[in-house]
């Protein structure tokens, strides 16, 4: 905020009251400034909703048009209790990665907070959704709303036809496997509600034509033998498969057609949220940087008054606060704090570089900050963004250093301090914490005995001797429910081979 107070003659409003005409006027002015800075966005669709509707939207993972499920109701109650006790505010945004971009404003917000949400969501997140390579490659912004309407309708029809309990049981199992239901290495097919309906009809017709009741009277064949009379032991699939939900959808021996469709719906939803998990720091940092920049520009031009900016800056400061490690509120590094600080630091390096900046960032020191920030937004994810742009200055400001906690060593060791080698090590280690492989266990389909007992073998590729948590047993039960036959999980180590295994005979029985 500038030191001198601008004239309030041009201010769009005074005080906290708002109406729809005023919202539109603020949106037009913020959009005008955003275009001056070169932000490219989808068209905006702004919806004003009640606090209860916002809680409902929070509960359904940010998709108010999603299918119904008991877990959303549980989340609603948890959020509502916290909100009623004043433990959390709902002044911030809920925005859908769609075309047009749908942003929700809560009717209880004051005018400064409505403007902050418009700047943050409608121009910050919106431009990130449209520009970042992960969202462009892995999501279909123009189709997600129609697809979720289709999914909601289809699951409702399944509940009417097959019973709520069976549908919920299937969705529960799919939700347990959502982290293992994404394609990381090839682009998924675009979403289309029309194509999904067409594909359903084609699959049902194909199944009808292939079905002949006479085959049920034939005796079961033994395992297929090759010409030499030996059992065919060729492993299927030929290569391990990481997308468990896709493999279940295609090859589960027991799922009915409607259950396969539900698996597909949950898999598509997991794919939709995949980029958001990879860009939390960047996405929130970008949106926070731009609401701060856009609203300060409005203040500099006299479009908002001091009272407006005091309220905005109070909320902004709370959002970007980084609690200390010994604070009761500490829960790791605040993505808003780190992302916003890195965006501002990049601008500083571009506009006012010092000798240290020129040494560490020779390619961007003194460059056009808008072009540099835009390039970073479009071409990086959290892991690579931190690994490329985290500066020694920010490492010092966040008081970051590295401690080596090696199991075989009796004492902890400070492994990286504030020198050149230490800065590089801290940056490398911090970026690794945002590597998806460090957060989600590497579990792949290793073998499907399709010619034998139809058992399924998974492999957990152990990373740095990390054991599976107790949750693995429950997840394996959900998988066995979808598969219908024995499911085995092998714990595989690169040096030692298979070191342990877990077997589920059915959804209710398990042995080691």
mmCIF file of N, CA, C and O in Angstrom, residues 391-467:
data_model
loop_
_atom_site.group_PDB
_atom_site.id
_atom_site.type_symbol
_atom_site.label_atom_id
_atom_site.label_comp_id
_atom_site.label_asym_id
_atom_site.label_seq_id
_atom_site.Cartn_x
_atom_site.Cartn_y
_atom_site.Cartn_z
ATOM 1 N N UNK A 391 14.928 -18.644 -3.415
ATOM 2 C CA UNK A 391 16.169 -17.877 -3.317
ATOM 3 C C UNK A 391 16.795 -17.995 -1.927
ATOM 4 O O UNK A 391 16.101 -18.284 -0.936
ATOM 5 N N UNK A 392 18.110 -17.752 -1.828
ATOM 6 C CA UNK A 392 18.742 -17.710 -0.497
ATOM 7 C C UNK A 392 18.086 -16.687 0.429
ATOM 8 O O UNK A 392 17.982 -16.915 1.635
ATOM 9 N N UNK A 393 17.617 -15.580 -0.116
ATOM 10 C CA UNK A 393 16.966 -14.558 0.704
ATOM 11 C C UNK A 393 15.728 -15.122 1.393
ATOM 12 O O UNK A 393 15.510 -14.906 2.598
ATOM 13 N N UNK A 394 14.907 -15.862 0.652
ATOM 14 C CA UNK A 394 13.707 -16.442 1.263
ATOM 15 C C UNK A 394 14.063 -17.564 2.226
ATOM 16 O O UNK A 394 13.378 -17.761 3.236
ATOM 17 N N UNK A 395 15.093 -18.327 1.921
ATOM 18 C CA UNK A 395 15.527 -19.378 2.852
ATOM 19 C C UNK A 395 15.893 -18.763 4.197
ATOM 20 O O UNK A 395 15.561 -19.300 5.262
ATOM 21 N N UNK A 396 16.548 -17.606 4.148
ATOM 22 C CA UNK A 396 16.881 -16.921 5.403
ATOM 23 C C UNK A 396 15.632 -16.378 6.085
ATOM 24 O O UNK A 396 15.484 -16.479 7.313
ATOM 25 N N UNK A 397 14.728 -15.793 5.305
ATOM 26 C CA UNK A 397 13.521 -15.210 5.907
ATOM 27 C C UNK A 397 12.633 -16.272 6.545
ATOM 28 O O UNK A 397 12.006 -16.017 7.579
ATOM 29 N N UNK A 398 12.559 -17.443 5.949
ATOM 30 C CA UNK A 398 11.753 -18.533 6.502
ATOM 31 C C UNK A 398 12.533 -19.367 7.528
ATOM 32 O O UNK A 398 11.988 -20.330 8.061
ATOM 33 N N UNK A 399 13.804 -19.005 7.743
ATOM 34 C CA UNK A 399 14.657 -19.708 8.714
ATOM 35 C C UNK A 399 14.729 -21.206 8.406
ATOM 36 O O UNK A 399 14.598 -22.050 9.301
ATOM 37 N N UNK A 400 14.963 -21.528 7.164
ATOM 38 C CA UNK A 400 14.995 -22.933 6.735
ATOM 39 C C UNK A 400 16.413 -23.489 6.830
ATOM 40 O O UNK A 400 17.377 -22.827 6.446
ATOM 41 N N UNK A 401 16.515 -24.689 7.361
ATOM 42 C CA UNK A 401 17.769 -25.437 7.317
ATOM 43 C C UNK A 401 17.405 -26.914 7.338
ATOM 44 O O UNK A 401 16.227 -27.271 7.471
ATOM 45 N N UNK A 402 18.373 -27.778 7.172
ATOM 46 C CA UNK A 402 18.085 -29.205 7.041
ATOM 47 C C UNK A 402 18.720 -29.990 8.179
ATOM 48 O O UNK A 402 19.877 -29.739 8.559
ATOM 49 N N UNK A 403 17.976 -30.945 8.709
ATOM 50 C CA UNK A 403 18.469 -31.856 9.736
ATOM 51 C C UNK A 403 18.392 -33.270 9.184
ATOM 52 O O UNK A 403 17.347 -33.692 8.677
ATOM 53 N N UNK A 404 19.497 -34.008 9.270
ATOM 54 C CA UNK A 404 19.537 -35.396 8.817
ATOM 55 C C UNK A 404 19.131 -36.311 9.963
ATOM 56 O O UNK A 404 19.769 -36.324 11.019
ATOM 57 N N UNK A 405 18.058 -37.043 9.759
ATOM 58 C CA UNK A 405 17.553 -37.986 10.765
ATOM 59 C C UNK A 405 17.710 -39.391 10.190
ATOM 60 O O UNK A 405 16.808 -39.931 9.554
ATOM 61 N N UNK A 406 18.881 -39.966 10.400
ATOM 62 C CA UNK A 406 19.198 -41.286 9.850
ATOM 63 C C UNK A 406 18.998 -42.329 10.931
ATOM 64 O O UNK A 406 19.509 -42.199 12.053
ATOM 65 N N UNK A 407 18.253 -43.370 10.599
ATOM 66 C CA UNK A 407 17.818 -44.340 11.598
ATOM 67 C C UNK A 407 18.992 -44.985 12.331
ATOM 68 O O UNK A 407 18.951 -45.181 13.541
ATOM 69 N N UNK A 408 20.044 -45.300 11.621
ATOM 70 C CA UNK A 408 21.159 -46.018 12.245
ATOM 71 C C UNK A 408 22.064 -45.111 13.078
ATOM 72 O O UNK A 408 22.880 -45.601 13.858
ATOM 73 N N UNK A 409 21.921 -43.787 12.913
ATOM 74 C CA UNK A 409 22.746 -42.848 13.679
ATOM 75 C C UNK A 409 22.099 -42.538 15.027
ATOM 76 O O UNK A 409 20.881 -42.385 15.127
ATOM 77 N N UNK A 410 22.934 -42.401 16.032
ATOM 78 C CA UNK A 410 22.421 -42.152 17.381
ATOM 79 C C UNK A 410 21.938 -40.714 17.549
ATOM 80 O O UNK A 410 21.013 -40.440 18.305
ATOM 81 N N UNK A 411 22.561 -39.767 16.825
ATOM 82 C CA UNK A 411 22.250 -38.360 16.998
ATOM 83 C C UNK A 411 21.764 -37.748 15.682
ATOM 84 O O UNK A 411 22.090 -38.221 14.588
ATOM 85 N N UNK A 412 20.949 -36.680 15.817
ATOM 86 C CA UNK A 412 20.569 -35.890 14.652
ATOM 87 C C UNK A 412 21.763 -35.058 14.204
ATOM 88 O O UNK A 412 22.631 -34.699 15.009
ATOM 89 N N UNK A 413 21.779 -34.722 12.915
ATOM 90 C CA UNK A 413 22.894 -33.953 12.378
ATOM 91 C C UNK A 413 22.363 -32.813 11.525
ATOM 92 O O UNK A 413 21.480 -33.017 10.690
ATOM 93 N N UNK A 414 22.868 -31.606 11.755
ATOM 94 C CA UNK A 414 22.513 -30.468 10.907
ATOM 95 C C UNK A 414 23.225 -30.651 9.574
ATOM 96 O O UNK A 414 24.456 -30.619 9.505
ATOM 97 N N UNK A 415 22.428 -30.832 8.514
ATOM 98 C CA UNK A 415 23.001 -31.202 7.215
ATOM 99 C C UNK A 415 23.146 -30.039 6.261
ATOM 100 O O UNK A 415 23.877 -30.136 5.276
ATOM 101 N N UNK A 416 22.432 -28.937 6.509
ATOM 102 C CA UNK A 416 22.507 -27.799 5.585
ATOM 103 C C UNK A 416 22.250 -26.516 6.356
ATOM 104 O O UNK A 416 21.234 -26.389 7.046
ATOM 105 N N UNK A 417 23.178 -25.579 6.226
ATOM 106 C CA UNK A 417 23.053 -24.291 6.890
ATOM 107 C C UNK A 417 23.026 -23.189 5.832
ATOM 108 O O UNK A 417 22.907 -23.463 4.635
ATOM 109 N N UNK A 418 23.154 -21.930 6.256
ATOM 110 C CA UNK A 418 23.035 -20.817 5.334
ATOM 111 C C UNK A 418 24.384 -20.448 4.710
ATOM 112 O O UNK A 418 24.982 -19.410 5.001
ATOM 113 N N UNK A 419 24.872 -21.335 3.865
ATOM 114 C CA UNK A 419 25.982 -21.043 2.977
ATOM 115 C C UNK A 419 25.591 -21.537 1.595
ATOM 116 O O UNK A 419 24.500 -22.092 1.411
ATOM 117 N N UNK A 420 26.438 -21.348 0.602
ATOM 118 C CA UNK A 420 26.019 -21.664 -0.768
ATOM 119 C C UNK A 420 25.624 -23.124 -0.930
ATOM 120 O O UNK A 420 24.587 -23.435 -1.515
ATOM 121 N N UNK A 421 26.426 -24.015 -0.396
ATOM 122 C CA UNK A 421 26.095 -25.438 -0.486
ATOM 123 C C UNK A 421 24.824 -25.749 0.288
ATOM 124 O O UNK A 421 23.972 -26.539 -0.146
ATOM 125 N N UNK A 422 24.668 -25.107 1.448
ATOM 126 C CA UNK A 422 23.481 -25.335 2.261
ATOM 127 C C UNK A 422 22.213 -24.837 1.597
ATOM 128 O O UNK A 422 21.163 -25.492 1.658
ATOM 129 N N UNK A 423 22.289 -23.664 0.944
ATOM 130 C CA UNK A 423 21.117 -23.147 0.238
ATOM 131 C C UNK A 423 20.646 -24.138 -0.827
ATOM 132 O O UNK A 423 19.446 -24.395 -0.975
ATOM 133 N N UNK A 424 21.602 -24.672 -1.578
ATOM 134 C CA UNK A 424 21.228 -25.615 -2.649
ATOM 135 C C UNK A 424 20.619 -26.891 -2.070
ATOM 136 O O UNK A 424 19.675 -27.445 -2.627
ATOM 137 N N UNK A 425 21.150 -27.345 -0.948
ATOM 138 C CA UNK A 425 20.624 -28.556 -0.334
ATOM 139 C C UNK A 425 19.238 -28.333 0.247
ATOM 140 O O UNK A 425 18.337 -29.170 0.102
ATOM 141 N N UNK A 426 19.029 -27.189 0.912
ATOM 142 C CA UNK A 426 17.702 -26.877 1.450
ATOM 143 C C UNK A 426 16.686 -26.788 0.317
ATOM 144 O O UNK A 426 15.566 -27.318 0.419
ATOM 145 N N UNK A 427 17.041 -26.118 -0.752
ATOM 146 C CA UNK A 427 16.124 -25.988 -1.881
ATOM 147 C C UNK A 427 15.800 -27.348 -2.486
ATOM 148 O O UNK A 427 14.646 -27.639 -2.824
ATOM 149 N N UNK A 428 16.815 -28.200 -2.612
ATOM 150 C CA UNK A 428 16.591 -29.538 -3.166
ATOM 151 C C UNK A 428 15.685 -30.372 -2.267
ATOM 152 O O UNK A 428 14.730 -31.008 -2.738
ATOM 153 N N UNK A 429 15.958 -30.343 -0.973
ATOM 154 C CA UNK A 429 15.163 -31.146 -0.046
ATOM 155 C C UNK A 429 13.727 -30.642 0.053
ATOM 156 O O UNK A 429 12.779 -31.438 0.119
ATOM 157 N N UNK A 430 13.554 -29.314 0.074
ATOM 158 C CA UNK A 430 12.196 -28.781 0.164
ATOM 159 C C UNK A 430 11.400 -29.095 -1.094
ATOM 160 O O UNK A 430 10.218 -29.458 -1.010
ATOM 161 N N UNK A 431 12.020 -28.993 -2.251
ATOM 162 C CA UNK A 431 11.299 -29.300 -3.490
ATOM 163 C C UNK A 431 10.889 -30.766 -3.521
ATOM 164 O O UNK A 431 9.808 -31.106 -4.022
ATOM 165 N N UNK A 432 11.714 -31.644 -2.971
ATOM 166 C CA UNK A 432 11.382 -33.076 -2.946
ATOM 167 C C UNK A 432 10.135 -33.349 -2.116
ATOM 168 O O UNK A 432 9.409 -34.318 -2.373
ATOM 169 N N UNK A 433 9.892 -32.511 -1.111
ATOM 170 C CA UNK A 433 8.701 -32.722 -0.285
ATOM 171 C C UNK A 433 7.412 -32.498 -1.071
ATOM 172 O O UNK A 433 6.340 -32.913 -0.626
ATOM 173 N N UNK A 434 7.504 -31.832 -2.205
ATOM 174 C CA UNK A 434 6.332 -31.606 -3.043
ATOM 175 C C UNK A 434 6.303 -32.551 -4.242
ATOM 176 O O UNK A 434 5.473 -32.397 -5.135
ATOM 177 N N UNK A 435 7.186 -33.526 -4.232
ATOM 178 C CA UNK A 435 7.189 -34.573 -5.254
ATOM 179 C C UNK A 435 6.099 -35.582 -4.908
ATOM 180 O O UNK A 435 6.078 -36.137 -3.813
ATOM 181 N N UNK A 436 5.195 -35.818 -5.822
ATOM 182 C CA UNK A 436 4.069 -36.722 -5.552
ATOM 183 C C UNK A 436 4.543 -38.104 -5.131
ATOM 184 O O UNK A 436 3.916 -38.771 -4.317
ATOM 185 N N UNK A 437 5.679 -38.557 -5.670
ATOM 186 C CA UNK A 437 6.183 -39.877 -5.323
ATOM 187 C C UNK A 437 6.593 -39.968 -3.860
ATOM 188 O O UNK A 437 6.662 -41.065 -3.294
ATOM 189 N N UNK A 438 6.880 -38.809 -3.242
ATOM 190 C CA UNK A 438 7.239 -38.803 -1.826
ATOM 191 C C UNK A 438 5.998 -38.815 -0.937
ATOM 192 O O UNK A 438 6.074 -39.114 0.254
ATOM 193 N N UNK A 439 4.843 -38.484 -1.509
ATOM 194 C CA UNK A 439 3.612 -38.352 -0.730
ATOM 195 C C UNK A 439 2.676 -39.530 -0.906
ATOM 196 O O UNK A 439 1.954 -39.900 0.023
ATOM 197 N N UNK A 440 2.650 -40.104 -2.110
ATOM 198 C CA UNK A 440 1.738 -41.209 -2.414
ATOM 199 C C UNK A 440 2.556 -42.477 -2.628
ATOM 200 O O UNK A 440 3.479 -42.484 -3.450
ATOM 201 N N UNK A 441 2.275 -43.562 -1.889
ATOM 202 C CA UNK A 441 3.036 -44.805 -2.063
ATOM 203 C C UNK A 441 2.989 -45.300 -3.511
ATOM 204 O O UNK A 441 1.955 -45.217 -4.173
ATOM 205 N N UNK A 442 4.111 -45.795 -3.986
ATOM 206 C CA UNK A 442 4.208 -46.317 -5.354
ATOM 207 C C UNK A 442 3.695 -47.752 -5.357
ATOM 208 O O UNK A 442 4.438 -48.705 -5.096
ATOM 209 N N UNK A 443 2.406 -47.904 -5.651
ATOM 210 C CA UNK A 443 1.762 -49.226 -5.693
ATOM 211 C C UNK A 443 1.267 -49.475 -7.108
ATOM 212 O O UNK A 443 0.546 -48.649 -7.667
ATOM 213 N N UNK A 444 1.648 -50.604 -7.680
ATOM 214 C CA UNK A 444 1.314 -50.907 -9.065
ATOM 215 C C UNK A 444 0.764 -52.321 -9.187
ATOM 216 O O UNK A 444 1.083 -53.203 -8.385
ATOM 217 N N UNK A 445 -0.076 -52.523 -10.207
ATOM 218 C CA UNK A 445 -0.545 -53.872 -10.531
ATOM 219 C C UNK A 445 0.615 -54.629 -11.155
ATOM 220 O O UNK A 445 1.158 -54.216 -12.188
ATOM 221 N N UNK A 446 1.006 -55.727 -10.522
ATOM 222 C CA UNK A 446 2.144 -56.507 -11.016
ATOM 223 C C UNK A 446 1.709 -57.724 -11.819
ATOM 224 O O UNK A 446 2.291 -58.040 -12.849
ATOM 225 N N UNK A 447 0.643 -58.396 -11.359
ATOM 226 C CA UNK A 447 0.232 -59.618 -12.051
ATOM 227 C C UNK A 447 -1.239 -59.889 -11.827
ATOM 228 O O UNK A 447 -1.747 -59.777 -10.717
ATOM 229 N N UNK A 448 -1.913 -60.258 -12.912
ATOM 230 C CA UNK A 448 -3.299 -60.715 -12.856
ATOM 231 C C UNK A 448 -3.318 -62.132 -13.411
ATOM 232 O O UNK A 448 -3.035 -62.357 -14.590
ATOM 233 N N UNK A 449 -3.656 -63.091 -12.576
ATOM 234 C CA UNK A 449 -3.681 -64.502 -12.997
ATOM 235 C C UNK A 449 -4.999 -64.782 -13.711
ATOM 236 O O UNK A 449 -5.872 -65.479 -13.199
ATOM 237 N N UNK A 450 -5.133 -64.229 -14.923
ATOM 238 C CA UNK A 450 -6.410 -64.294 -15.631
ATOM 239 C C UNK A 450 -6.729 -65.678 -16.170
ATOM 240 O O UNK A 450 -7.885 -65.959 -16.482
ATOM 241 N N UNK A 451 -5.731 -66.541 -16.280
ATOM 242 C CA UNK A 451 -5.981 -67.896 -16.750
ATOM 243 C C UNK A 451 -6.048 -68.902 -15.603
ATOM 244 O O UNK A 451 -6.228 -70.097 -15.843
ATOM 245 N N UNK A 452 -5.903 -68.427 -14.397
ATOM 246 C CA UNK A 452 -5.908 -69.322 -13.255
ATOM 247 C C UNK A 452 -6.962 -68.963 -12.232
ATOM 248 O O UNK A 452 -8.166 -68.947 -12.540
ATOM 249 N N UNK A 453 -6.531 -68.608 -11.036
ATOM 250 C CA UNK A 453 -7.479 -68.356 -9.946
ATOM 251 C C UNK A 453 -7.963 -66.905 -9.908
ATOM 252 O O UNK A 453 -8.666 -66.517 -8.984
ATOM 253 N N UNK A 454 -7.562 -66.105 -10.910
ATOM 254 C CA UNK A 454 -7.986 -64.714 -11.049
ATOM 255 C C UNK A 454 -7.502 -63.820 -9.908
ATOM 256 O O UNK A 454 -8.059 -62.743 -9.674
ATOM 257 N N UNK A 455 -6.505 -64.247 -9.220
ATOM 258 C CA UNK A 455 -5.948 -63.420 -8.155
ATOM 259 C C UNK A 455 -5.194 -62.235 -8.747
ATOM 260 O O UNK A 455 -4.746 -62.264 -9.902
ATOM 261 N N UNK A 456 -5.060 -61.184 -7.940
ATOM 262 C CA UNK A 456 -4.384 -59.971 -8.368
ATOM 263 C C UNK A 456 -3.211 -59.705 -7.427
ATOM 264 O O UNK A 456 -3.363 -59.742 -6.208
ATOM 265 N N UNK A 457 -2.045 -59.472 -8.014
ATOM 266 C CA UNK A 457 -0.850 -59.185 -7.225
ATOM 267 C C UNK A 457 -0.401 -57.749 -7.461
ATOM 268 O O UNK A 457 -0.218 -57.329 -8.607
ATOM 269 N N UNK A 458 -0.279 -57.009 -6.364
ATOM 270 C CA UNK A 458 0.225 -55.645 -6.418
ATOM 271 C C UNK A 458 1.638 -55.612 -5.852
ATOM 272 O O UNK A 458 2.037 -56.502 -5.097
ATOM 273 N N UNK A 459 2.369 -54.581 -6.223
ATOM 274 C CA UNK A 459 3.690 -54.379 -5.649
ATOM 275 C C UNK A 459 3.811 -52.962 -5.116
ATOM 276 O O UNK A 459 3.539 -52.012 -5.833
ATOM 277 N N UNK A 460 4.222 -52.889 -3.853
ATOM 278 C CA UNK A 460 4.570 -51.603 -3.259
ATOM 279 C C UNK A 460 6.083 -51.449 -3.361
ATOM 280 O O UNK A 460 6.842 -52.184 -2.724
ATOM 281 N N UNK A 461 6.535 -50.529 -4.190
ATOM 282 C CA UNK A 461 7.957 -50.271 -4.357
ATOM 283 C C UNK A 461 8.418 -49.363 -3.225
ATOM 284 O O UNK A 461 8.169 -48.159 -3.239
ATOM 285 N N UNK A 462 9.068 -49.969 -2.266
ATOM 286 C CA UNK A 462 9.423 -49.267 -1.032
ATOM 287 C C UNK A 462 10.455 -48.178 -1.301
ATOM 288 O O UNK A 462 11.438 -48.397 -2.016
ATOM 289 N N UNK A 463 10.206 -47.005 -0.731
ATOM 290 C CA UNK A 463 11.104 -45.868 -0.890
ATOM 291 C C UNK A 463 11.824 -45.606 0.420
ATOM 292 O O UNK A 463 11.191 -45.363 1.445
ATOM 293 N N UNK A 464 13.142 -45.706 0.412
ATOM 294 C CA UNK A 464 13.974 -45.412 1.580
ATOM 295 C C UNK A 464 13.518 -46.201 2.816
ATOM 296 O O UNK A 464 13.422 -45.674 3.914
ATOM 297 N N UNK A 465 13.188 -47.471 2.585
ATOM 298 C CA UNK A 465 12.830 -48.407 3.651
ATOM 299 C C UNK A 465 11.582 -47.993 4.423
ATOM 300 O O UNK A 465 11.383 -48.380 5.580
ATOM 301 N N UNK A 466 10.715 -47.211 3.782
ATOM 302 C CA UNK A 466 9.493 -46.781 4.463
ATOM 303 C C UNK A 466 8.468 -47.906 4.450
ATOM 304 O O UNK A 466 8.099 -48.413 3.395
ATOM 305 N N UNK A 467 7.960 -48.300 5.632
ATOM 306 C CA UNK A 467 6.928 -49.347 5.662
ATOM 307 C C UNK A 467 5.571 -48.760 5.309
ATOM 308 O O UNK A 467 5.354 -47.550 5.363
#
